[in-house]
């Protein structure tokens, strides 16, 4: 919400079933009334910057490879509908990236013990290491990024899978953007392992669980949780 500083984020909360992976409230309609989280975020961005986003970069966490097509078809369509509901000719380019931490891939320096040159002091690969060949998909756009320093144990790289890129990013541009974002996490001065938008979403969801557990049944229908405007614009979960 403070482009181009990329450090202030707006949060929205929505409850849905635990066994439902697709985000159901990205775009909603009720008669002639349009709603949903994407539409709300676009309006919030416009109020903050006096312009609409020219590009939308969507970092999506918590998706397995077997759900890629389903998530891509459903959620990208919802984003496009939310954009055109604001203006019929408003079609910003969408880049949709799945962020995965739950995998068994580990990366190791080629020369062990070469601290500061090819390895950290505890023998891990250096932060900022990217692998996008050999162990990645031969035809699709994915890469492993280790953006952080592991103080204990073996560092685990984050797997980024680009399902859609309408903005025409090159590999180097998108990898550099993703790595740089990991340096502006608000809760610590060190770099983190996943991009802050995905981290903040985890924190906001964990906080929301305390708010709603006593009011909703676990398997109740999806519902968007209304926050007052002052809370939406404050990173209260940090």
PDB file of N, CA, C and O in Angstrom, residues 6-7 9 179-203 235 237-238:
ATOM      1  N   UNK A   6       7.199  -0.848  -0.866  1.00  0.00           N
ATOM      2  CA  UNK A   6       6.863  -2.273  -0.733  1.00  0.00           C
ATOM      3  C   UNK A   6       7.081  -2.778   0.693  1.00  0.00           C
ATOM      4  O   UNK A   6       7.675  -3.833   0.905  1.00  0.00           O
ATOM      5  N   UNK A   7       6.608  -2.027   1.677  1.00  0.00           N
ATOM      6  CA  UNK A   7       6.794  -2.460   3.062  1.00  0.00           C
ATOM      7  C   UNK A   7       5.504  -2.434   3.874  1.00  0.00           C
ATOM      8  O   UNK A   7       5.456  -3.004   4.957  1.00  0.00           O
ATOM      9  N   UNK A   9       1.465  -3.392   4.117  1.00  0.00           N
ATOM     10  CA  UNK A   9       0.484  -4.286   3.508  1.00  0.00           C
ATOM     11  C   UNK A   9      -0.881  -4.117   4.175  1.00  0.00           C
ATOM     12  O   UNK A   9      -0.978  -3.773   5.350  1.00  0.00           O
ATOM     13  N   UNK A 179      13.913 -12.508  -4.062  1.00  0.00           N
ATOM     14  CA  UNK A 179      14.987 -12.477  -3.064  1.00  0.00           C
ATOM     15  C   UNK A 179      15.017 -11.145  -2.327  1.00  0.00           C
ATOM     16  O   UNK A 179      15.157 -11.106  -1.093  1.00  0.00           O
ATOM     17  N   UNK A 180      14.856 -10.042  -3.040  1.00  0.00           N
ATOM     18  CA  UNK A 180      14.909  -8.736  -2.394  1.00  0.00           C
ATOM     19  C   UNK A 180      13.750  -8.522  -1.421  1.00  0.00           C
ATOM     20  O   UNK A 180      13.912  -7.873  -0.375  1.00  0.00           O
ATOM     21  N   UNK A 181      12.577  -9.058  -1.761  1.00  0.00           N
ATOM     22  CA  UNK A 181      11.438  -8.924  -0.857  1.00  0.00           C
ATOM     23  C   UNK A 181      11.710  -9.576   0.492  1.00  0.00           C
ATOM     24  O   UNK A 181      11.212  -9.115   1.530  1.00  0.00           O
ATOM     25  N   UNK A 182      12.506 -10.632   0.495  1.00  0.00           N
ATOM     26  CA  UNK A 182      12.787 -11.346   1.737  1.00  0.00           C
ATOM     27  C   UNK A 182      13.622 -10.527   2.714  1.00  0.00           C
ATOM     28  O   UNK A 182      13.783 -10.925   3.872  1.00  0.00           O
ATOM     29  N   UNK A 183      14.144  -9.384   2.273  1.00  0.00           N
ATOM     30  CA  UNK A 183      14.954  -8.528   3.141  1.00  0.00           C
ATOM     31  C   UNK A 183      14.149  -7.435   3.837  1.00  0.00           C
ATOM     32  O   UNK A 183      14.706  -6.670   4.621  1.00  0.00           O
ATOM     33  N   UNK A 184      12.862  -7.323   3.567  1.00  0.00           N
ATOM     34  CA  UNK A 184      12.079  -6.226   4.143  1.00  0.00           C
ATOM     35  C   UNK A 184      10.956  -6.737   5.030  1.00  0.00           C
ATOM     36  O   UNK A 184       9.889  -6.151   5.118  1.00  0.00           O
ATOM     37  N   UNK A 185      11.204  -7.858   5.695  1.00  0.00           N
ATOM     38  CA  UNK A 185      10.246  -8.396   6.654  1.00  0.00           C
ATOM     39  C   UNK A 185      10.256  -7.531   7.911  1.00  0.00           C
ATOM     40  O   UNK A 185      11.323  -7.225   8.459  1.00  0.00           O
ATOM     41  N   UNK A 186       9.079  -7.138   8.395  1.00  0.00           N
ATOM     42  CA  UNK A 186       8.984  -6.118   9.436  1.00  0.00           C
ATOM     43  C   UNK A 186       9.334  -6.619  10.832  1.00  0.00           C
ATOM     44  O   UNK A 186       9.662  -5.812  11.710  1.00  0.00           O
ATOM     45  N   UNK A 187       9.314  -7.930  11.057  1.00  0.00           N
ATOM     46  CA  UNK A 187       9.467  -8.431  12.422  1.00  0.00           C
ATOM     47  C   UNK A 187      10.918  -8.688  12.823  1.00  0.00           C
ATOM     48  O   UNK A 187      11.196  -8.972  13.983  1.00  0.00           O
ATOM     49  N   UNK A 188      11.840  -8.639  11.882  1.00  0.00           N
ATOM     50  CA  UNK A 188      13.243  -8.863  12.235  1.00  0.00           C
ATOM     51  C   UNK A 188      14.135  -8.133  11.241  1.00  0.00           C
ATOM     52  O   UNK A 188      13.691  -7.702  10.178  1.00  0.00           O
ATOM     53  N   UNK A 189      15.397  -8.005  11.598  1.00  0.00           N
ATOM     54  CA  UNK A 189      16.349  -7.294  10.746  1.00  0.00           C
ATOM     55  C   UNK A 189      17.082  -8.235   9.797  1.00  0.00           C
ATOM     56  O   UNK A 189      17.866  -7.778   8.969  1.00  0.00           O
ATOM     57  N   UNK A 190      16.866  -9.536   9.938  1.00  0.00           N
ATOM     58  CA  UNK A 190      17.500 -10.504   9.046  1.00  0.00           C
ATOM     59  C   UNK A 190      16.575 -10.858   7.892  1.00  0.00           C
ATOM     60  O   UNK A 190      15.368 -10.626   7.946  1.00  0.00           O
ATOM     61  N   UNK A 191      17.153 -11.435   6.862  1.00  0.00           N
ATOM     62  CA  UNK A 191      16.335 -11.920   5.761  1.00  0.00           C
ATOM     63  C   UNK A 191      15.581 -13.172   6.195  1.00  0.00           C
ATOM     64  O   UNK A 191      16.008 -13.903   7.087  1.00  0.00           O
ATOM     65  N   UNK A 192      14.426 -13.425   5.568  1.00  0.00           N
ATOM     66  CA  UNK A 192      13.587 -14.572   5.924  1.00  0.00           C
ATOM     67  C   UNK A 192      13.496 -15.524   4.732  1.00  0.00           C
ATOM     68  O   UNK A 192      13.936 -15.215   3.626  1.00  0.00           O
ATOM     69  N   UNK A 193      12.902 -16.686   4.963  1.00  0.00           N
ATOM     70  CA  UNK A 193      12.953 -17.760   3.976  1.00  0.00           C
ATOM     71  C   UNK A 193      11.859 -17.667   2.927  1.00  0.00           C
ATOM     72  O   UNK A 193      11.991 -18.251   1.853  1.00  0.00           O
ATOM     73  N   UNK A 194      10.750 -16.986   3.218  1.00  0.00           N
ATOM     74  CA  UNK A 194       9.692 -16.798   2.235  1.00  0.00           C
ATOM     75  C   UNK A 194       9.341 -15.319   2.160  1.00  0.00           C
ATOM     76  O   UNK A 194       9.620 -14.557   3.088  1.00  0.00           O
ATOM     77  N   UNK A 195       8.708 -14.901   1.071  1.00  0.00           N
ATOM     78  CA  UNK A 195       8.415 -13.482   0.874  1.00  0.00           C
ATOM     79  C   UNK A 195       7.482 -12.975   1.967  1.00  0.00           C
ATOM     80  O   UNK A 195       6.579 -13.703   2.413  1.00  0.00           O
ATOM     81  N   UNK A 196       7.652 -11.737   2.423  1.00  0.00           N
ATOM     82  CA  UNK A 196       6.815 -11.199   3.496  1.00  0.00           C
ATOM     83  C   UNK A 196       5.305 -11.292   3.264  1.00  0.00           C
ATOM     84  O   UNK A 196       4.582 -11.571   4.222  1.00  0.00           O
ATOM     85  N   UNK A 197       4.769 -11.070   2.045  1.00  0.00           N
ATOM     86  CA  UNK A 197       3.311 -11.199   1.905  1.00  0.00           C
ATOM     87  C   UNK A 197       2.784 -12.561   2.350  1.00  0.00           C
ATOM     88  O   UNK A 197       1.746 -12.656   3.000  1.00  0.00           O
ATOM     89  N   UNK A 198       3.518 -13.632   2.020  1.00  0.00           N
ATOM     90  CA  UNK A 198       3.096 -14.970   2.447  1.00  0.00           C
ATOM     91  C   UNK A 198       3.271 -15.140   3.954  1.00  0.00           C
ATOM     92  O   UNK A 198       2.425 -15.753   4.624  1.00  0.00           O
ATOM     93  N   UNK A 199       4.339 -14.591   4.494  1.00  0.00           N
ATOM     94  CA  UNK A 199       4.559 -14.654   5.944  1.00  0.00           C
ATOM     95  C   UNK A 199       3.455 -13.912   6.685  1.00  0.00           C
ATOM     96  O   UNK A 199       2.892 -14.411   7.679  1.00  0.00           O
ATOM     97  N   UNK A 200       3.141 -12.711   6.219  1.00  0.00           N
ATOM     98  CA  UNK A 200       2.106 -11.917   6.887  1.00  0.00           C
ATOM     99  C   UNK A 200       0.744 -12.606   6.820  1.00  0.00           C
ATOM    100  O   UNK A 200      -0.060 -12.507   7.755  1.00  0.00           O
ATOM    101  N   UNK A 201       0.485 -13.298   5.716  1.00  0.00           N
ATOM    102  CA  UNK A 201      -0.789 -14.011   5.593  1.00  0.00           C
ATOM    103  C   UNK A 201      -0.890 -15.102   6.662  1.00  0.00           C
ATOM    104  O   UNK A 201      -1.957 -15.313   7.255  1.00  0.00           O
ATOM    105  N   UNK A 202       0.226 -15.805   6.932  1.00  0.00           N
ATOM    106  CA  UNK A 202       0.237 -16.807   7.995  1.00  0.00           C
ATOM    107  C   UNK A 202      -0.046 -16.166   9.350  1.00  0.00           C
ATOM    108  O   UNK A 202      -0.832 -16.685  10.155  1.00  0.00           O
ATOM    109  N   UNK A 203       0.590 -15.043   9.621  1.00  0.00           N
ATOM    110  CA  UNK A 203       0.418 -14.374  10.909  1.00  0.00           C
ATOM    111  C   UNK A 203      -1.009 -13.865  11.085  1.00  0.00           C
ATOM    112  O   UNK A 203      -1.610 -14.006  12.162  1.00  0.00           O
ATOM    113  N   UNK A 235      -0.748  -3.145  10.178  1.00  0.00           N
ATOM    114  CA  UNK A 235      -0.223  -4.514  10.220  1.00  0.00           C
ATOM    115  C   UNK A 235      -0.244  -5.009  11.665  1.00  0.00           C
ATOM    116  O   UNK A 235       0.789  -5.198  12.301  1.00  0.00           O
ATOM    117  N   UNK A 237      -0.866  -7.780  13.009  1.00  0.00           N
ATOM    118  CA  UNK A 237      -0.437  -9.152  13.271  1.00  0.00           C
ATOM    119  C   UNK A 237       1.065  -9.251  13.493  1.00  0.00           C
ATOM    120  O   UNK A 237       1.576 -10.309  13.841  1.00  0.00           O
ATOM    121  N   UNK A 238       1.802  -8.175  13.252  1.00  0.00           N
ATOM    122  CA  UNK A 238       3.262  -8.211  13.385  1.00  0.00           C
ATOM    123  C   UNK A 238       3.701  -8.035  14.849  1.00  0.00           C
ATOM    124  O   UNK A 238       3.081  -7.325  15.593  1.00  0.00           O
TER     125      UNK A 238
END
